[in-house]
Coordinates of C-alpha atoms in Angstrom, one line a residue:
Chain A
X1 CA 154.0 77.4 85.2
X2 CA 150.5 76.3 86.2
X3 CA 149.0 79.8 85.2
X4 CA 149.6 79.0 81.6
X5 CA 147.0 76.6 81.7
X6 CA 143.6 77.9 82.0
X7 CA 141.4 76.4 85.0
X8 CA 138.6 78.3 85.3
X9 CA 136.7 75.5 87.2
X10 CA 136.9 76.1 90.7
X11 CA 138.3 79.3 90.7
X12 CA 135.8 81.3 92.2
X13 CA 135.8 79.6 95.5
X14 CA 139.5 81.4 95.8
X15 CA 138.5 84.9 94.7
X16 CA 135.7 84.8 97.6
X17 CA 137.9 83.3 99.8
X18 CA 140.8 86.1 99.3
X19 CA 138.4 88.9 99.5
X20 CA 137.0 87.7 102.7
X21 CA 140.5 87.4 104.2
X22 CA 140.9 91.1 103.0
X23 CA 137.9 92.0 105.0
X24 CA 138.9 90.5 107.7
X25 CA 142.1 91.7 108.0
X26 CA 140.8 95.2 107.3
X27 CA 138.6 94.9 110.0
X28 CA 140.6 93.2 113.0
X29 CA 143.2 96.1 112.3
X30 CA 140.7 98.5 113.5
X31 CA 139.3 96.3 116.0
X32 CA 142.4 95.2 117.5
X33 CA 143.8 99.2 117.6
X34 CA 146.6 98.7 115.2
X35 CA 144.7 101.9 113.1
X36 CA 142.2 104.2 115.6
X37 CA 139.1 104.5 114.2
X38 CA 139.8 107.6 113.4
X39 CA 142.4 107.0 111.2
X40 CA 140.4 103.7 109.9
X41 CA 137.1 102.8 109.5
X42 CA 136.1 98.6 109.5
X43 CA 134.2 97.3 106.7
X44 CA 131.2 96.7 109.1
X45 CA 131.6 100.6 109.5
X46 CA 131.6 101.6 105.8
X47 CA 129.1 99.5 105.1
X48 CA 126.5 101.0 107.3
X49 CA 127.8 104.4 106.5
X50 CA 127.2 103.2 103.1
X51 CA 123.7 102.7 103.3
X52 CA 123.3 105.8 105.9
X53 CA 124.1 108.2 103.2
X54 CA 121.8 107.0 100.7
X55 CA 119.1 108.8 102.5
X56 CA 120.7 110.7 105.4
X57 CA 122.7 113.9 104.0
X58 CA 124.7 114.6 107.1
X59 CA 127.7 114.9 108.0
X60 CA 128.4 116.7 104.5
X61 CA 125.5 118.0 103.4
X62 CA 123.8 115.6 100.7
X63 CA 122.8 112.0 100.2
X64 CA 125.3 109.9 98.5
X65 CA 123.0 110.3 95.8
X66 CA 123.0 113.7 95.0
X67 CA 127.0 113.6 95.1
X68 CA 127.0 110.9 92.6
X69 CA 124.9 112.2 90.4
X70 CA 126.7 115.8 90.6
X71 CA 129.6 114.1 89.9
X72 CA 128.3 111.5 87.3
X73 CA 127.1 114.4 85.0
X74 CA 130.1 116.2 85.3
X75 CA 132.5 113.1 84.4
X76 CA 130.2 112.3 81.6
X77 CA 130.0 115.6 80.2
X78 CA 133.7 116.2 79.8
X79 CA 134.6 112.6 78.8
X80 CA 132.0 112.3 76.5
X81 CA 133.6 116.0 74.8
X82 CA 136.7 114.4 75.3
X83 CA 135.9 111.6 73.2
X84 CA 133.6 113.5 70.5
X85 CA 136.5 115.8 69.7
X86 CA 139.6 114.0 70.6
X87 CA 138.5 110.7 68.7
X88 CA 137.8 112.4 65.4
X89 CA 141.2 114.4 66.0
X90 CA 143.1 111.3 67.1
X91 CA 141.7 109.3 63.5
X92 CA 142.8 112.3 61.3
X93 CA 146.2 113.1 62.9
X94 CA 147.5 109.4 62.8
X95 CA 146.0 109.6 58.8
X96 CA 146.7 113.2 57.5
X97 CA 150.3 114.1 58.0
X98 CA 149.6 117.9 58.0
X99 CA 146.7 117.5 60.9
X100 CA 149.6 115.6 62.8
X101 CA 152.5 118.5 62.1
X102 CA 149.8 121.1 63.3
X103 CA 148.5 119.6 66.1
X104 CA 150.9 117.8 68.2
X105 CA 153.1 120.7 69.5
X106 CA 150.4 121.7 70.6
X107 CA 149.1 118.6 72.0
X108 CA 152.3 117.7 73.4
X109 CA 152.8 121.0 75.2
X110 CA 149.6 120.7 77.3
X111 CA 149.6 117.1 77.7
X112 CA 151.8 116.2 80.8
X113 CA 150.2 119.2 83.0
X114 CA 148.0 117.1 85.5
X115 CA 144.6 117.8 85.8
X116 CA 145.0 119.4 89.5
X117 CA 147.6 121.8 87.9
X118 CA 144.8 123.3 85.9
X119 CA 143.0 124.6 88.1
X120 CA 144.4 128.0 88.7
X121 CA 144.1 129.2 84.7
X122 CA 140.9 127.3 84.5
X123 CA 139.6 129.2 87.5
X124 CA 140.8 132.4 85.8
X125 CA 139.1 131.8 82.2
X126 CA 135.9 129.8 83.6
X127 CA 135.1 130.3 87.1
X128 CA 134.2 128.1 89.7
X129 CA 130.8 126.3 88.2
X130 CA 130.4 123.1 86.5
X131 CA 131.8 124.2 83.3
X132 CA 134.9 125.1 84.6
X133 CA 135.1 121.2 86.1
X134 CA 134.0 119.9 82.9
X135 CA 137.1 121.7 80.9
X136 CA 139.3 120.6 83.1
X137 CA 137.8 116.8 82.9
X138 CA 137.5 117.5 79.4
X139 CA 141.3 118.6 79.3
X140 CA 142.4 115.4 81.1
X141 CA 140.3 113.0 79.1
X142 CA 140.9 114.0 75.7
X143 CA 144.8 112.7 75.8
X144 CA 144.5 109.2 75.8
X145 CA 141.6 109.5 73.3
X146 CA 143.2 111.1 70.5
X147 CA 146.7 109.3 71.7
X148 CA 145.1 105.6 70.9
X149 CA 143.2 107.1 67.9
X150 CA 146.0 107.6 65.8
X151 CA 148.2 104.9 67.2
X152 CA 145.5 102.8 66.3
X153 CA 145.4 104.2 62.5
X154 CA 149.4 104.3 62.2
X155 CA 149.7 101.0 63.1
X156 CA 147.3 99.8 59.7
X157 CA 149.7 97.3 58.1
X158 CA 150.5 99.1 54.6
X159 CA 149.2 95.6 52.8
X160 CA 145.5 96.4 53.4
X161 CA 146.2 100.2 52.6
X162 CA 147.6 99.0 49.1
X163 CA 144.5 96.7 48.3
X164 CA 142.7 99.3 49.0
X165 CA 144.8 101.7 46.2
X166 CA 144.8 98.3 44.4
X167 CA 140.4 98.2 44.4
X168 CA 141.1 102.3 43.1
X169 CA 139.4 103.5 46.5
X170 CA 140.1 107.5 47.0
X171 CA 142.4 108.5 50.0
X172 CA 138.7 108.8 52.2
X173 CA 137.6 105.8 51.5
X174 CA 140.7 103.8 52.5
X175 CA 140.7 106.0 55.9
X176 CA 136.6 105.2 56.4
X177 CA 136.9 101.9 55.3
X178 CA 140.4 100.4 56.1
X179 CA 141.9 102.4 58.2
X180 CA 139.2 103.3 60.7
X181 CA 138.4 99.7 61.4
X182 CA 141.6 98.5 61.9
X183 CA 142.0 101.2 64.8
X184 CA 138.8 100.3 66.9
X185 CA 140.2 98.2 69.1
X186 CA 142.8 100.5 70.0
X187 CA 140.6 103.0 69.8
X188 CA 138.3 101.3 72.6
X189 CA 141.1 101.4 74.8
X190 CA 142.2 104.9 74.7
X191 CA 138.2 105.8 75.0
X192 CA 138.9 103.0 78.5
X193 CA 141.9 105.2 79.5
X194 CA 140.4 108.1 79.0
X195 CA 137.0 107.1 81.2
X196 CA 139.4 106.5 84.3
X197 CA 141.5 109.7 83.6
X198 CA 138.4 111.9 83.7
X199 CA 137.6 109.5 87.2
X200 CA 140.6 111.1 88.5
X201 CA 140.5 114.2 87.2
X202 CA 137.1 114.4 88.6
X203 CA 138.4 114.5 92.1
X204 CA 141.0 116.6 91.2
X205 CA 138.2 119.3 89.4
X206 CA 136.4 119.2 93.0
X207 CA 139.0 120.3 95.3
X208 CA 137.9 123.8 93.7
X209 CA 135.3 125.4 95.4
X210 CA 132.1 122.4 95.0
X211 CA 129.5 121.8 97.4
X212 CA 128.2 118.4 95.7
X213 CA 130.3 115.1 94.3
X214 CA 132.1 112.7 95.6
X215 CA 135.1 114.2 95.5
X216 CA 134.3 116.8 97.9
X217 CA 132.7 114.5 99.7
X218 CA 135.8 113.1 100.5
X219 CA 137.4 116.2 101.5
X220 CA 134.8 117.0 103.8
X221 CA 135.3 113.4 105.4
X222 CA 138.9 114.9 106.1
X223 CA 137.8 117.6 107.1
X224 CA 135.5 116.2 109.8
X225 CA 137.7 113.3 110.2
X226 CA 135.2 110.7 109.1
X227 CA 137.2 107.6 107.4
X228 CA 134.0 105.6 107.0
X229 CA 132.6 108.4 104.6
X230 CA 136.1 109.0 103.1
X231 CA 136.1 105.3 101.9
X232 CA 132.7 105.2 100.8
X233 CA 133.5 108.2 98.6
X234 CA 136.5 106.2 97.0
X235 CA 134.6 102.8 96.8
X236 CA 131.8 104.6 95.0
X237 CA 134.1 106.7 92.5
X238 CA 136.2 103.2 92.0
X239 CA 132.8 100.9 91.6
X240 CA 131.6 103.6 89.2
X241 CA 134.5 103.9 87.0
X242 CA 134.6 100.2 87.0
X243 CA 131.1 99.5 86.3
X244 CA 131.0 101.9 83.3
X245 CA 134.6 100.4 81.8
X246 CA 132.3 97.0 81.5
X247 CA 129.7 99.2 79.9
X248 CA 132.3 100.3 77.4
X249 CA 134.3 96.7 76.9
X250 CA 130.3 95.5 76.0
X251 CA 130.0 98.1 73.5
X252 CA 133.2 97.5 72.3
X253 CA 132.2 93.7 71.5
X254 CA 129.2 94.7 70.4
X255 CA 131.1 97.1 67.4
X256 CA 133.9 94.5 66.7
X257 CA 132.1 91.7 66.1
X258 CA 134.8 90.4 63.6
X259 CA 136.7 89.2 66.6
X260 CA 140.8 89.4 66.4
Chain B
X1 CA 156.5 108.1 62.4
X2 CA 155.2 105.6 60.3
X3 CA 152.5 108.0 58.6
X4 CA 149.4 106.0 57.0
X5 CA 148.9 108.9 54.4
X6 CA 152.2 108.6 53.1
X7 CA 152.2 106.0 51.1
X8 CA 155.2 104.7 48.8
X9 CA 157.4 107.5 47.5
X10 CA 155.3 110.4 48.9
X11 CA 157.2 113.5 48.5
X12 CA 156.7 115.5 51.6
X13 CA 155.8 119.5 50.5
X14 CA 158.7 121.6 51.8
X15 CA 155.9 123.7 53.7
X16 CA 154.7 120.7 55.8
X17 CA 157.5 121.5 58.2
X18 CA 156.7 124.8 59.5
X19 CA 153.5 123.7 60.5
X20 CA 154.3 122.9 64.0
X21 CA 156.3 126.3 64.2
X22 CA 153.1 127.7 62.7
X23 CA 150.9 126.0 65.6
X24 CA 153.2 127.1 68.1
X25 CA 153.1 130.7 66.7
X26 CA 149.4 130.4 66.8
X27 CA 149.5 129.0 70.3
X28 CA 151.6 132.4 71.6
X29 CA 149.6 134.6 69.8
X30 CA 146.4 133.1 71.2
X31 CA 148.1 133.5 74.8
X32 CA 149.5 137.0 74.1
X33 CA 145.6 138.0 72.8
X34 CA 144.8 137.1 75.9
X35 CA 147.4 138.4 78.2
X36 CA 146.5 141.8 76.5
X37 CA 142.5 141.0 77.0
X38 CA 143.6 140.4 81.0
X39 CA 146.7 142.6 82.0
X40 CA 146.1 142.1 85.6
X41 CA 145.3 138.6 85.8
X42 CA 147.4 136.6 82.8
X43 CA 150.7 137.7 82.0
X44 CA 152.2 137.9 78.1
X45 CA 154.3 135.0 77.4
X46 CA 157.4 137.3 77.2
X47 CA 156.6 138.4 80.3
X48 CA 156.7 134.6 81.6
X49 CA 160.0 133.5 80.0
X50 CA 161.2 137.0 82.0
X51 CA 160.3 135.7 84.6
X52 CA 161.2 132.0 84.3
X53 CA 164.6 133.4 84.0
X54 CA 165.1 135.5 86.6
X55 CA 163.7 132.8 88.7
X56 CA 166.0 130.6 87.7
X57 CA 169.5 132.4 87.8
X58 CA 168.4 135.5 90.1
X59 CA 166.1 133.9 93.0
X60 CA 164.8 136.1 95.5
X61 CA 162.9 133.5 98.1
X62 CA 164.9 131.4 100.6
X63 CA 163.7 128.6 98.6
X64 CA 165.0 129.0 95.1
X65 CA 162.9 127.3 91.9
X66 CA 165.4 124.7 91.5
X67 CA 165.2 123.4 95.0
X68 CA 161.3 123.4 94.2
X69 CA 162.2 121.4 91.4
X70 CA 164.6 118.9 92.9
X71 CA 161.8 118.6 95.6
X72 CA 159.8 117.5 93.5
X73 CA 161.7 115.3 91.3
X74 CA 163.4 113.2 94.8
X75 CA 160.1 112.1 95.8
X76 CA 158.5 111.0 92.4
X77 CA 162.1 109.0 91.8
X78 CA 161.9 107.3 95.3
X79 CA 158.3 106.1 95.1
X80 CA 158.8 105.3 91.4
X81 CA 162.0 102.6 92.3
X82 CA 160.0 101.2 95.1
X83 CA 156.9 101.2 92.9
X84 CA 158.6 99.1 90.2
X85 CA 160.7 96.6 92.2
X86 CA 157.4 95.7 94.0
X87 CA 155.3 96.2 91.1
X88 CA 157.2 93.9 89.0
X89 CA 157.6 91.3 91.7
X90 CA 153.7 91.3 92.0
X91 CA 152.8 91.2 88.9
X92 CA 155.4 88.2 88.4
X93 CA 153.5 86.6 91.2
X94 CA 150.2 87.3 89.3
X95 CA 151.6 85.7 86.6
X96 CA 153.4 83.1 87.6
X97 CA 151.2 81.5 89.9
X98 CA 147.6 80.4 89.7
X99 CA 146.5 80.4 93.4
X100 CA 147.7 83.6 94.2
X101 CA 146.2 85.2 91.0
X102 CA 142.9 83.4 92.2
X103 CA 143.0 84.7 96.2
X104 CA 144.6 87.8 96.1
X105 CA 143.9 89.7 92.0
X106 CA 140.2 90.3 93.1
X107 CA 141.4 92.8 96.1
X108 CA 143.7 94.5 93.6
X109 CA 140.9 94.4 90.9
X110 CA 138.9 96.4 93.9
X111 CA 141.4 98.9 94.5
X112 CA 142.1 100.1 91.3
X113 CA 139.6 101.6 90.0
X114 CA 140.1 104.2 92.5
X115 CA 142.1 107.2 91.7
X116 CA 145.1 107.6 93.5
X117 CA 144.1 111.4 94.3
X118 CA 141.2 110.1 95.8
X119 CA 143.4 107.9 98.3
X120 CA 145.2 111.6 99.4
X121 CA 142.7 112.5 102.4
X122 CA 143.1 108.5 103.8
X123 CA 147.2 108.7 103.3
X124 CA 147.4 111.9 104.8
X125 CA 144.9 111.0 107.9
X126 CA 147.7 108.1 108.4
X127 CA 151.0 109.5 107.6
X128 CA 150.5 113.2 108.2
X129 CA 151.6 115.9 105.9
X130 CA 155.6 115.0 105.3
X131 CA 157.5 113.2 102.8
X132 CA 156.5 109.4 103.4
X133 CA 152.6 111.0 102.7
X134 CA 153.6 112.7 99.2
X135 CA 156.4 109.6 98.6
X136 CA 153.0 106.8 99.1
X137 CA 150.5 108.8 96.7
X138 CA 153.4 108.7 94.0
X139 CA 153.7 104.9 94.9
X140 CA 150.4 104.1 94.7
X141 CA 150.2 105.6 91.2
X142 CA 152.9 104.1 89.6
X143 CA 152.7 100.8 91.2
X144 CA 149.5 99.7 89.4
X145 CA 150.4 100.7 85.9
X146 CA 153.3 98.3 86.6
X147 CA 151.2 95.4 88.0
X148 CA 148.9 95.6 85.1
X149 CA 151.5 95.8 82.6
X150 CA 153.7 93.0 84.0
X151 CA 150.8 90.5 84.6
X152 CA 149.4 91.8 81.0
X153 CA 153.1 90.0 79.6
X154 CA 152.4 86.8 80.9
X155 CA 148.6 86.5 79.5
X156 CA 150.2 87.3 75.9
X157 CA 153.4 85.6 76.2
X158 CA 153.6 83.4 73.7
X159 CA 153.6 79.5 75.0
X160 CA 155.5 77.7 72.0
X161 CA 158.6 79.5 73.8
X162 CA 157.7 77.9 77.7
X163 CA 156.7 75.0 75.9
X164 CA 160.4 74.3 73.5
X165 CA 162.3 75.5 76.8
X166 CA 160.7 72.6 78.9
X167 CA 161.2 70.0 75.9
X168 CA 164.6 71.0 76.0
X169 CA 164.6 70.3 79.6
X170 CA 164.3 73.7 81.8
X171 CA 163.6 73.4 85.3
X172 CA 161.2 76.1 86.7
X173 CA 163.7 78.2 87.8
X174 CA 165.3 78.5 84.4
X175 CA 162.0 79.1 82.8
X176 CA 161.2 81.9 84.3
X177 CA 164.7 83.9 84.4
X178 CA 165.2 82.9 80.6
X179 CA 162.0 82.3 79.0
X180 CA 159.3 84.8 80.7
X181 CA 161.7 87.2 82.1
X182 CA 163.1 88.1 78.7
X183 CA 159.3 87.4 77.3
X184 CA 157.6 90.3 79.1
X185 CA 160.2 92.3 79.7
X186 CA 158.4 94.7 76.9
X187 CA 155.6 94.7 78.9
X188 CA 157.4 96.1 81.8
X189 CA 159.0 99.0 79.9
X190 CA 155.7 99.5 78.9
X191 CA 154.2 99.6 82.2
X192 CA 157.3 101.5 83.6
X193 CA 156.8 104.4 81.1
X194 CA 153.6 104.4 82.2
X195 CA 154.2 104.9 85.9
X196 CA 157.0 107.1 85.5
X197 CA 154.4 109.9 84.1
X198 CA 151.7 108.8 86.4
X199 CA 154.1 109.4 89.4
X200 CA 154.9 112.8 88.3
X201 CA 151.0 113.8 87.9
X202 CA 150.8 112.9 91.6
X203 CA 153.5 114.2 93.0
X204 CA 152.5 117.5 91.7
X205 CA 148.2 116.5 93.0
X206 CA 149.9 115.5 96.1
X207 CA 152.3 118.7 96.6
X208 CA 149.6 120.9 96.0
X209 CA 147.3 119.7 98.7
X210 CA 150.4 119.2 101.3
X211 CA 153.9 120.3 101.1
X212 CA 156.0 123.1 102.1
X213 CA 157.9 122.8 99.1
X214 CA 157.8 121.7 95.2
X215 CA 156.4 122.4 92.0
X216 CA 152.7 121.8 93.5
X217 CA 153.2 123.9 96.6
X218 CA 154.3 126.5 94.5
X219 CA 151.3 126.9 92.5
X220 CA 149.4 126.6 95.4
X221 CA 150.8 129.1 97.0
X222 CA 151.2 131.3 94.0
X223 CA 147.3 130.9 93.2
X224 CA 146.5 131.8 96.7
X225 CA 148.8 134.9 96.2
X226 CA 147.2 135.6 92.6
X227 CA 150.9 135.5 91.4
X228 CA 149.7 134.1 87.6
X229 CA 153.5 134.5 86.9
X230 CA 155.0 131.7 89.3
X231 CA 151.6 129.5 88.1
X232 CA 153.2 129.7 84.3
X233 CA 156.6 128.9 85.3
X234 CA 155.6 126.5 87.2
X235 CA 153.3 124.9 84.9
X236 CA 156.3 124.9 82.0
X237 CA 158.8 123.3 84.1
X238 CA 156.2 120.7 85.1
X239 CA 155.5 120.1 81.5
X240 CA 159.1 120.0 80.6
X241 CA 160.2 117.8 83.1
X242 CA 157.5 115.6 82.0
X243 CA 158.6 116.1 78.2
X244 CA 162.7 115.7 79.6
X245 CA 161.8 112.0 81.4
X246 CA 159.6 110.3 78.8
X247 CA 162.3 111.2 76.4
X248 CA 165.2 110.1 78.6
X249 CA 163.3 106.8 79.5
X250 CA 162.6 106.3 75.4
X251 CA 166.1 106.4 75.0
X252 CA 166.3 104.1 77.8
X253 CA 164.3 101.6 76.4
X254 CA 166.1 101.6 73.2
X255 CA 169.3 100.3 75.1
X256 CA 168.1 98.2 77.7
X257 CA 165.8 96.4 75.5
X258 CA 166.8 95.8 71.8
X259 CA 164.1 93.3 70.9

């Protein structure tokens, strides 16, 4: 099973090589009529639509810019609440039984409502605004956080939790300095998950009512039936969410330097 | 649930277990506050479970909440089977074999980052607004969790195993149906359970942007009518159905795989 042995030498010749093929493909469908170009746009297409809506805001109405960042802020504002109360919430659920009892009904009863199914209480209690896409981000993104949070403390093998009885530290102590710890990488993933959950929810919070983002961006390439800025909408919100998981897995080795 | 506070002979206090009836008290009371605060735009919850019953055994539409349901349900079951034989037998190939991992993983790498909501406009500008549309969001959602999970096995699947199978004389073949089959079989549950609740979040994304029917077009409809009532039912069953499935598939898992 030749995968099983690692041969990283000349591997990169292959990924280029199977991306180009993609591309190619992609392109001679459209070319060669098997998708109209208004179903489909070519790479060649996307690509100058691409760099067209960095400084032209038509069809929709603003550069690709402006979307991003009206997106971006959004994203980041309710994944980073996500994380700053769901993290803490996660840790002291999976530690303190009582937290657990008290919170997970609750937890549990609003966890598998999709983000696009909150839309019409949001809208009722919050408006249309920003805010209003930030809870629902915020509602999305919070899941996986506290989820991975207190998996990752349960699953503290009870040996280090009785050296640290053993060394007489308090309850806190063995949480702050065992426990906690022994979760990060755990941890890192859920706060992963829960960066491309608030990526989808994003586009999910701009079906309501926006006039910015990349999400209605996309809508309005439906609308107008524009496949080149449809795709260029997706590509950006998938490059995005990619680019800031490799922010977080850099962080993440940066914090757990112990290596496991 | 292996609880880290709990440690050695911990004698739970009696009280500790009326404190998710507590929170779920707290939670209706919150809601009924509300409801009170709002009379014309959020019902009380007795109001909803009203409601949700008379839906339920007294329907007065043509299209009854159960067929709504069922709607629902069909589609996320078809894409998720197709989305897990396929899924599997990609990641497999992922896994399995170098040279495809090298040419074609970078294309999936590219593709899926991207949301599957956000591939809704693209699928619907290709397959229109019917069932195969609704049926290839729902794919597209659970098909990656699988991929990732299955391919996942293999780069944690441990080698002494492949290694004492082929001293002992395995061909290829028997590698792979006894050795890594069995191996990451785990990770496919995992990546299954995954899917399963991933398929149901875009069912419901995809019913609400086009459908005549299901748990999505009714709140769409219902929020377009300001009927907060149908919303609520609607948003219970959804969570239910959610709650009903990862527990059925736990079970599941507990049978089909006992290691």
């Amino acid at each position: 099973m030749k995968t099983l042995r690692s041969r990283k030498k000349s591997a990169w010749w292959k990924h280029v090589t199977g991306v180009l093929v993609f591309l190619l493909i992609w392109e001679l469908s459209v070319r060669l009529g098997l998708f109209s170009s208004q179903q489909l746009s070519p790479p060649s297409q996307v690509i100058e639509t691409f760099f067209a809506k960095l400084t032209d805001p038509r069809p929709d109405g603003e550069t690709l810019g402006v979307h991003f960042l009206a997106s971006f802020s959004v994203t980041l504002g309710g994944f980073s609440l996500a994380c700053l109360i769901g993290i803490p919430l996660g840790l002291l659920m999976g530690y303190y039984r009582p937290v657990y009892l008290l919170v997970n009904p609750i937890f549990e009863l609003l966890r598998p409502i999709p983000p696009i199914a909150w839309i019409p209480i949001v809208t009722l209690l919050l408006g249309i605004g920003a805010e209003a896409r930030i809870f629902i981000i915020f509602l999305s993104a919070i899941v996986p956080a506290v989820i991975n949070s207190y998996t990752g403390i349960q699953r503290t093998p009870q040996t280090y939790i009785h050296v640290g009885q053993s060394l007489g530290m308090s309850r806190w102590r063995i949480f702050t300095r065992i426990c906690i710890p022994y979760a990060l990488p755990t941890l890192f993933t859920g706060v992963r998950l829960s960066l491309s959950t608030a990526w989808a929810a994003l586009v999910a919070a701009e079906m309501m009512a926006s006039v910015q983002g990349l999400g209605y961006m996309i809508q309005m390439g439906r609308l107008l039936i524009k496949p080149d800025i449809i795709i260029t909408g997706m590509l950006t919100i998938g490059c995005s969410g990619a680019l800031m998981s490799l922010l977080l897995t850099l962080l993440e080795n940066r914090l757990t330097k112990w290596g496991r | 649930m292996k609880h880290t506070s709990s440690h050695g002979s911990f004698q739970e206090p009696w009280w500790w277990k009326l404190l998710p009836v507590a929170s779920v008290a707290l939670f209706l009371a919150v809601w009924h506050g509300a409801a009170l605060c709002n009379p014309a735009m959020l019902p009380t919850p007795v109001e909803t479970i009203r409601s949700l019953f008379d839906m339920l055994f007294f329907p007065t539409t043509q299209i009854t909440l159960l067929d709504h349901v069922w709607a629902s349900l069909r589609r996320v079951l078809i894409a998720y089977g197709l989305a897990t034989l396929s899924g599997v037998l990609l990641g497999v190939l992922f896994g399995w074999s170098r040279n495809f991992h090298d040419f074609v993983y970078p294309i999936f790498e590219l593709l899926r980052p991207i949301p599957p909501i956000a591939w809704i406009p693209l699928i619907i500008m290709w397959l229109g607004i019917g069932e195969g549309a609704k049926i290839a969001i729902c794919f597209i959602g659970s098909f990656i969790p699988v991929v990732v999970n299955t391919f996942f096995g293999f780069t944690t699947l441990d080698r002494t195993y492949l290694k004492a199978a082929q001293v002992l004389g395995a061909r290829q073949k028997d590698l792979l149906l006894e050795v890594v089959l069995p191996g990451i079989f785990p990770n496919i549950l995992a990546g299954m359970k995954v899917a399963l609740s991933a398929g149901w979040l875009c069912v419901i994304a995809a019913e609400m942007i086009a459908a005549r029917e299901g748990l999505g077009y009714l709140i769409v409809r219902s929020m377009e009518s300001g009927n907060m009532l149908n919303i609520l039912v609607a948003l219970i069953f959804i969570g239910s159905i959610s709650a009903i499935l990862s527990f059925l598939f736990s079970k599941l898992e507990k049978v089909v795989c006992p290691w």
